[in-house]
Amino acid sequence: MAVAELIAQHQFALRENAIQDPLPGEVQVRVEAVGICGSDLHNFSEGQIGDVPSQYPMVLGHEPVGTVIKAGAGVTGWSAGDRVALEPPIYCYHCEFCMSGRHHLCEHVRFLSNPGEPGLFRDRANLPATNLLPLPENLGFDEATLFEPLGIILHSFRMGDPKIGETAVVIGGGPIGLTTIAALRVAGVARVWCVEKVAHRRDLALTMGADVAIDPDAVDPVQEVLRDTGKRGVDMVYDCAAKDGSINWAIRMGASAARIVITGLPSETMPAIDFHHLRRKEQHFFPVRRSNHKSELALRLLKEQAHRFTPMITHRLPLEQVQKAFETLEAYVDGVGKVTLKP
């Protein structure tokens, strides 16, 4: 049994994973696959996520799926061998925001993979039974890990509100950006631009459904989008990178009254915002925090249209190669898109 710990910036170590029997209300699962998220990479590369510093050692991983091993006392509905998605947030269910159905804003949430809350880069774990969802039979474990990032995108669509025939820009061709592109196509958006510096990720963006992939190192992406739209701008922009000034690109690409959705996590504690451009266009500006009960919808969408989303999975590695996986992602090498780890 093994667990991968981030013991310092840029450094993982493996250790034995001692685990007790599940408590009443818990289920013990064998973790079969875990996707690597951009926020995991922030902890690895930068030693923080925005204004929250990493605390070593820490166990990352919050895109897990697995198999039920056994259930604790009082648990019904789950049996050994059941294939399950594992939701990473553990809510209090009694604060103001939980009581109003906005659980993703829970005041007392324990989010597995945050500092002090071990994530799922481990082979086994005990979780509350309420954190399990059944996997569709036609989904493999690696493909099923996409339920968590897809849930975030579906939550972001509550704010972006894509409509048939509209136009959109997605900034960033990492897994969140690629998932957004595919989901926009499912929603019927007529034209999608992707802005991405890395060549193979631009290729992936086109594969996932983007009409145009712009290299911001070669051309001014704002001027390219404004030229393509007759200076109007687009109906919505999803900034899935939130770095190197991309938030202000998003504002300037958007039409008047456009929806500007920030799904990426800025590295800066206080990123600069072109407020007056935002104000003059009276754009709607939405930061995204995780998802809110979108996992079931994500799993249904993957059950029916997995082929739209799974091309981004380029690497499937054993947990023992976690260091290699993160170094590959950090360096944007080997055509890497989405990486899953198999404990």
Coordinates of N, CA and C in Angstrom, one line a residue, residues 120-274:
L120 N -6.0 12.2 -2.6 CA -6.2 10.8 -3.0 C -5.1 10.3 -3.8
F121 N -3.9 10.8 -3.7 CA -2.7 10.2 -4.3 C -2.3 9.1 -3.3
R122 N -3.1 8.1 -3.2 CA -2.9 7.0 -2.3 C -3.8 5.8 -2.8
D123 N -3.4 4.6 -2.3 CA -4.1 3.5 -2.9 C -5.4 3.2 -2.2
R124 N -5.6 3.6 -1.0 CA -6.8 3.3 -0.3 C -7.2 4.5 0.6
A125 N -8.5 4.7 0.8 CA -9.0 5.8 1.6 C -10.4 5.5 2.2
N126 N -10.7 6.1 3.3 CA -12.0 6.0 3.9 C -12.7 7.4 3.7
L127 N -13.9 7.3 3.1 CA -14.6 8.5 2.8 C -16.1 8.4 3.3
P128 N -16.7 9.5 3.6 CA -18.1 9.5 4.0 C -18.9 8.8 2.8
A129 N -19.9 8.0 3.1 CA -20.7 7.4 2.1 C -21.4 8.4 1.2
T130 N -21.6 9.6 1.7 CA -22.3 10.6 0.9 C -21.3 11.2 -0.2
N131 N -20.1 10.8 -0.2 CA -19.1 11.3 -1.2 C -18.9 10.4 -2.3
L132 N -19.7 9.3 -2.4 CA -19.6 8.3 -3.4 C -20.7 8.5 -4.4
L133 N -20.4 8.3 -5.7 CA -21.4 8.3 -6.8 C -21.1 7.0 -7.7
P134 N -22.1 6.3 -8.2 CA -21.8 5.2 -9.0 C -21.3 5.6 -10.4
L135 N -20.3 4.8 -10.9 CA -19.8 5.1 -12.2 C -20.6 4.4 -13.3
P136 N -20.8 5.0 -14.4 CA -21.5 4.3 -15.5 C -20.6 3.1 -16.0
E137 N -21.3 2.0 -16.4 CA -20.6 0.8 -16.7 C -19.6 1.0 -17.9
N138 N -20.0 1.9 -18.8 CA -19.2 2.0 -20.0 C -18.0 2.9 -19.9
L139 N -17.7 3.4 -18.7 CA -16.6 4.3 -18.5 C -15.4 3.6 -17.8
G140 N -14.2 3.6 -18.4 CA -13.1 3.1 -17.8 C -12.7 4.1 -16.6
F141 N -11.8 3.6 -15.7 CA -11.4 4.4 -14.6 C -10.7 5.7 -15.0
D142 N -9.8 5.6 -16.0 CA -9.0 6.8 -16.4 C -10.0 7.8 -16.9
E143 N -10.9 7.4 -17.8 CA -11.8 8.3 -18.4 C -12.8 8.9 -17.3
A144 N -13.1 8.1 -16.4 CA -14.1 8.6 -15.4 C -13.5 9.7 -14.4
T145 N -12.2 9.8 -14.3 CA -11.6 10.9 -13.5 C -12.0 12.2 -14.0
L146 N -12.4 12.3 -15.3 CA -12.8 13.6 -15.8 C -14.1 14.2 -15.2
F147 N -14.8 13.3 -14.4 CA -16.0 13.8 -13.8 C -15.8 15.1 -13.0
E148 N -14.6 15.2 -12.3 CA -14.4 16.3 -11.4 C -14.2 17.6 -12.1
P149 N -13.2 17.6 -13.1 CA -13.0 18.9 -13.8 C -14.2 19.2 -14.7
L150 N -14.9 18.2 -15.2 CA -16.1 18.5 -16.0 C -17.2 19.1 -15.1
G151 N -17.3 18.7 -13.9 CA -18.2 19.3 -13.0 C -17.9 20.8 -12.7
I152 N -16.7 21.1 -12.7 CA -16.3 22.5 -12.5 C -16.7 23.3 -13.8
I153 N -16.5 22.8 -14.9 CA -16.9 23.5 -16.2 C -18.4 23.6 -16.2
L154 N -19.2 22.6 -15.8 CA -20.7 22.7 -15.8 C -21.1 23.8 -14.8
H155 N -20.4 23.9 -13.7 CA -20.7 24.9 -12.7 C -20.4 26.3 -13.3
S156 N -19.3 26.4 -14.0 CA -18.9 27.7 -14.6 C -20.0 28.1 -15.7
F157 N -20.7 27.1 -16.3 CA -21.7 27.5 -17.3 C -22.9 28.1 -16.7
R158 N -23.1 27.9 -15.4 CA -24.2 28.7 -14.7 C -24.0 30.2 -14.9
M159 N -22.7 30.6 -14.9 CA -22.4 32.0 -15.0 C -22.1 32.4 -16.4
G160 N -21.4 31.6 -17.2 CA -21.2 31.9 -18.6 C -22.4 31.8 -19.4
D161 N -23.3 30.9 -19.0 CA -24.7 30.8 -19.7 C -24.6 30.7 -21.2
P162 N -23.8 29.7 -21.7 CA -23.7 29.6 -23.2 C -25.0 29.3 -23.9
K163 N -25.2 29.9 -25.0 CA -26.5 29.7 -25.8 C -26.1 29.3 -27.2
I164 N -27.0 28.5 -27.8 CA -26.9 28.1 -29.2 C -26.6 29.3 -30.1
G165 N -25.6 29.2 -30.9 CA -25.3 30.2 -31.9 C -24.3 31.3 -31.4
E166 N -24.0 31.3 -30.1 CA -23.1 32.4 -29.5 C -21.7 32.1 -29.9
T167 N -20.8 33.0 -29.5 CA -19.4 32.9 -29.7 C -18.6 32.9 -28.4
A168 N -17.5 32.3 -28.4 CA -16.7 32.2 -27.1 C -15.2 32.1 -27.4
V169 N -14.4 32.6 -26.4 CA -13.0 32.4 -26.4 C -12.7 31.7 -25.2
V170 N -11.8 30.7 -25.3 CA -11.2 30.0 -24.2 C -9.7 30.3 -24.1
I171 N -9.3 30.8 -23.0 CA -7.9 31.1 -22.8 C -7.2 30.0 -22.0
G172 N -6.3 29.3 -22.6 CA -5.6 28.2 -21.9 C -6.0 26.9 -22.5
G173 N -5.1 26.1 -23.0 CA -5.3 24.8 -23.6 C -4.9 23.7 -22.7
G174 N -4.9 23.9 -21.3 CA -4.7 22.8 -20.4 C -6.0 22.0 -20.3
P175 N -6.0 21.0 -19.3 CA -7.2 20.2 -19.2 C -8.5 21.0 -18.9
I176 N -8.5 22.0 -18.1 CA -9.7 22.8 -17.9 C -10.2 23.5 -19.1
G177 N -9.2 24.1 -19.8 CA -9.6 24.8 -21.1 C -10.1 23.8 -22.1
L178 N -9.4 22.7 -22.3 CA -9.9 21.7 -23.2 C -11.3 21.1 -22.9
T179 N -11.5 20.9 -21.6 CA -12.8 20.4 -21.2 C -13.9 21.5 -21.5
T180 N -13.5 22.8 -21.3 CA -14.5 23.9 -21.6 C -14.8 23.9 -23.1
I181 N -13.8 23.8 -23.9 CA -14.0 23.8 -25.3 C -15.0 22.7 -25.7
A182 N -14.8 21.5 -25.3 CA -15.7 20.4 -25.6 C -17.1 20.6 -25.1
A183 N -17.2 21.1 -23.9 CA -18.5 21.4 -23.3 C -19.2 22.5 -24.1
L184 N -18.5 23.5 -24.5 CA -19.1 24.6 -25.3 C -19.7 24.0 -26.6
R185 N -19.0 23.1 -27.2 CA -19.6 22.4 -28.4 C -20.8 21.7 -28.1
V186 N -20.8 21.0 -27.0 CA -22.1 20.2 -26.6 C -23.2 21.2 -26.4
A187 N -22.9 22.4 -25.9 CA -23.9 23.4 -25.6 C -24.4 24.2 -26.9
G188 N -23.8 23.9 -28.0 CA -24.2 24.5 -29.2 C -23.6 25.9 -29.6
V189 N -22.5 26.2 -28.9 CA -21.9 27.5 -29.3 C -21.3 27.4 -30.7
A190 N -21.5 28.5 -31.5 CA -21.3 28.4 -32.9 C -19.8 28.5 -33.3
R191 N -19.0 29.3 -32.5 CA -17.6 29.5 -32.9 C -16.8 29.6 -31.6
V192 N -15.7 28.9 -31.5 CA -14.8 29.0 -30.4 C -13.4 29.2 -30.8
W193 N -12.8 30.2 -30.2 CA -11.3 30.5 -30.3 C -10.6 30.0 -29.1
C194 N -9.4 29.4 -29.2 CA -8.6 29.1 -28.1 C -7.3 29.9 -28.2
V195 N -6.9 30.4 -27.0 CA -5.6 31.1 -27.0 C -4.6 30.3 -26.1
E196 N -3.5 29.8 -26.7 CA -2.6 28.9 -26.0 C -1.2 29.0 -26.6
K197 N -0.2 29.1 -25.7 CA 1.2 29.3 -26.1 C 1.8 28.0 -26.6
V198 N 1.4 26.9 -26.1 CA 2.1 25.6 -26.3 C 1.5 25.0 -27.6
A199 N 2.4 24.6 -28.6 CA 1.9 24.2 -29.9 C 1.1 22.9 -29.8
H200 N 1.5 21.9 -29.0 CA 0.7 20.7 -29.0 C -0.6 20.9 -28.3
R201 N -0.7 21.8 -27.4 CA -2.0 22.1 -26.8 C -2.9 22.8 -27.7
R202 N -2.3 23.6 -28.6 CA -3.2 24.2 -29.7 C -3.8 23.1 -30.6
D203 N -3.0 22.1 -30.9 CA -3.5 21.0 -31.7 C -4.6 20.3 -30.9
L204 N -4.4 20.1 -29.6 CA -5.4 19.4 -28.8 C -6.7 20.2 -28.8
A205 N -6.5 21.5 -28.7 CA -7.7 22.4 -28.7 C -8.5 22.2 -29.9
L206 N -7.9 22.2 -31.1 CA -8.6 22.0 -32.4 C -9.2 20.6 -32.4
T207 N -8.6 19.6 -31.8 CA -9.2 18.2 -31.7 C -10.4 18.2 -30.9
M208 N -10.4 19.0 -29.8 CA -11.5 19.1 -28.9 C -12.7 19.9 -29.4
G209 N -12.5 20.7 -30.4 CA -13.6 21.4 -31.0 C -13.4 22.9 -31.2
A210 N -12.2 23.4 -30.9 CA -12.0 24.9 -31.2 C -11.9 25.1 -32.7
D211 N -12.4 26.2 -33.2 CA -12.3 26.6 -34.6 C -11.0 27.2 -35.0
V212 N -10.5 28.0 -34.0 CA -9.2 28.7 -34.2 C -8.4 28.5 -33.0
A213 N -7.1 28.3 -33.1 CA -6.1 28.2 -32.0 C -5.1 29.3 -32.2
I214 N -5.0 30.3 -31.3 CA -4.1 31.4 -31.5 C -2.9 31.3 -30.6
D215 N -1.7 31.5 -31.2 CA -0.5 31.6 -30.4 C -0.3 33.0 -30.0
P216 N -0.4 33.3 -28.7 CA -0.2 34.7 -28.2 C 1.2 35.2 -28.3
D217 N 2.2 34.3 -28.5 CA 3.5 34.8 -28.7 C 3.8 35.2 -30.1
A218 N 2.9 34.8 -31.0 CA 3.1 35.2 -32.5 C 2.2 36.4 -32.9
V219 N 1.0 36.5 -32.3 CA 0.1 37.6 -32.6 C -0.5 38.1 -31.4
D220 N -1.1 39.3 -31.5 CA -1.9 39.9 -30.4 C -3.2 39.2 -30.3
P221 N -3.5 38.4 -29.3 CA -4.8 37.6 -29.3 C -6.0 38.5 -29.3
V222 N -5.9 39.6 -28.6 CA -7.1 40.5 -28.5 C -7.4 41.0 -29.9
Q223 N -6.4 41.5 -30.6 CA -6.6 42.1 -31.9 C -7.1 41.0 -32.9
E224 N -6.6 39.8 -32.7 CA -7.1 38.7 -33.6 C -8.6 38.4 -33.4
V225 N -9.0 38.3 -32.2 CA -10.4 38.1 -31.9 C -11.3 39.2 -32.4
L226 N -10.8 40.5 -32.1 CA -11.6 41.6 -32.5 C -11.7 41.7 -34.0
R227 N -10.6 41.4 -34.7 CA -10.6 41.4 -36.2 C -11.6 40.3 -36.7
D228 N -11.6 39.1 -36.1 CA -12.5 38.1 -36.6 C -13.9 38.4 -36.3
T229 N -14.2 39.2 -35.3 CA -15.6 39.5 -35.0 C -16.1 40.9 -35.4
G230 N -15.3 41.5 -36.3 CA -15.7 42.8 -36.8 C -15.7 43.9 -35.7
K231 N -14.7 43.7 -34.8 CA -14.5 44.6 -33.7 C -15.5 44.5 -32.6
R232 N -16.5 43.6 -32.7 CA -17.5 43.5 -31.7 C -17.0 42.8 -30.4
G233 N -16.2 41.7 -30.6 CA -15.9 40.9 -29.5 C -16.8 39.7 -29.4
V234 N -16.6 38.8 -28.4 CA -17.4 37.6 -28.3 C -18.4 37.7 -27.1
D235 N -19.3 36.8 -27.1 CA -20.4 36.8 -26.1 C -19.9 36.3 -24.8
M236 N -18.9 35.5 -24.7 CA -18.3 35.0 -23.4 C -16.9 34.6 -23.6
V237 N -16.1 34.8 -22.5 CA -14.7 34.4 -22.5 C -14.5 33.6 -21.2
Y238 N -13.9 32.4 -21.4 CA -13.5 31.6 -20.2 C -12.0 31.6 -20.1
D239 N -11.5 32.3 -19.0 CA -10.1 32.3 -18.8 C -9.7 31.2 -17.9
C240 N -9.1 30.1 -18.6 CA -8.8 28.9 -17.8 C -7.3 28.9 -17.5
A241 N -6.6 30.0 -17.7 CA -5.2 30.1 -17.4 C -4.9 31.1 -16.3
A242 N -5.5 32.3 -16.4 CA -5.4 33.3 -15.4 C -3.9 33.7 -15.1
K243 N -3.1 33.9 -16.1 CA -1.7 34.2 -15.9 C -1.2 35.1 -17.1
D244 N -0.2 35.8 -16.8 CA 0.5 36.7 -17.8 C -0.5 37.7 -18.5
G245 N -1.4 38.2 -17.6 CA -2.3 39.3 -18.1 C -3.5 38.7 -18.8
S246 N -3.8 37.4 -18.8 CA -4.9 36.9 -19.6 C -6.2 37.3 -19.1
I247 N -6.4 37.7 -17.8 CA -7.7 38.2 -17.4 C -8.0 39.5 -18.1
N248 N -7.1 40.3 -18.4 CA -7.4 41.6 -19.1 C -7.5 41.3 -20.6
W249 N -6.9 40.3 -21.1 CA -7.2 39.9 -22.5 C -8.7 39.5 -22.6
A250 N -9.2 38.7 -21.6 CA -10.5 38.3 -21.6 C -11.5 39.5 -21.6
I251 N -11.2 40.5 -20.8 CA -12.1 41.7 -20.7 C -12.1 42.4 -22.1
R252 N -10.9 42.5 -22.7 CA -10.9 43.3 -23.9 C -11.4 42.5 -25.1
M253 N -11.4 41.2 -25.1 CA -12.0 40.3 -26.1 C -13.5 40.3 -26.1
G254 N -14.0 40.5 -24.9 CA -15.5 40.4 -24.7 C -16.2 41.5 -25.3
A255 N -17.4 41.3 -25.9 CA -18.3 42.3 -26.3 C -18.9 43.1 -25.2
S256 N -19.6 44.1 -25.4 CA -20.4 44.8 -24.4 C -21.4 43.8 -23.8
A257 N -21.5 43.8 -22.5 CA -22.4 42.9 -21.8 C -22.0 41.4 -21.9
A258 N -20.7 41.2 -22.3 CA -20.2 39.8 -22.4 C -20.1 39.2 -21.0
R259 N -20.1 37.9 -20.9 CA -19.8 37.2 -19.6 C -18.3 36.8 -19.6
I260 N -17.6 37.3 -18.6 CA -16.2 37.0 -18.4 C -16.1 36.0 -17.2
V261 N -15.7 34.8 -17.5 CA -15.6 33.8 -16.5 C -14.2 33.4 -16.2
I262 N -13.8 33.5 -15.0 CA -12.4 33.2 -14.6 C -12.3 31.8 -13.9
T263 N -12.0 30.8 -14.7 CA -11.9 29.4 -14.1 C -10.5 29.1 -13.6
G264 N -9.5 29.7 -14.2 CA -8.1 29.5 -13.8 C -7.8 30.1 -12.4
L265 N -6.7 29.7 -11.9 CA -6.2 30.2 -10.6 C -5.0 31.1 -10.8
P266 N -5.2 32.5 -10.6 CA -4.0 33.4 -10.7 C -2.9 33.0 -9.7
S267 N -1.7 33.1 -10.1 CA -0.6 32.9 -9.2 C -0.4 34.1 -8.3
E268 N -0.8 35.3 -8.8 CA -0.6 36.5 -8.0 C -1.6 36.6 -6.9
T269 N -1.2 37.2 -5.8 CA -2.2 37.4 -4.7 C -3.2 38.4 -5.0
M270 N -2.8 39.4 -5.7 CA -3.8 40.5 -6.1 C -3.6 40.8 -7.6
P271 N -4.2 40.0 -8.5 CA -4.0 40.3 -10.0 C -4.6 41.6 -10.4
A272 N -3.9 42.3 -11.3 CA -4.4 43.6 -11.8 C -5.6 43.3 -12.7
I273 N -6.6 44.2 -12.6 CA -7.9 44.1 -13.4 C -8.1 45.4 -14.2
D274 N -8.3 45.3 -15.5 CA -8.7 46.5 -16.3 C -10.1 46.9 -16.0

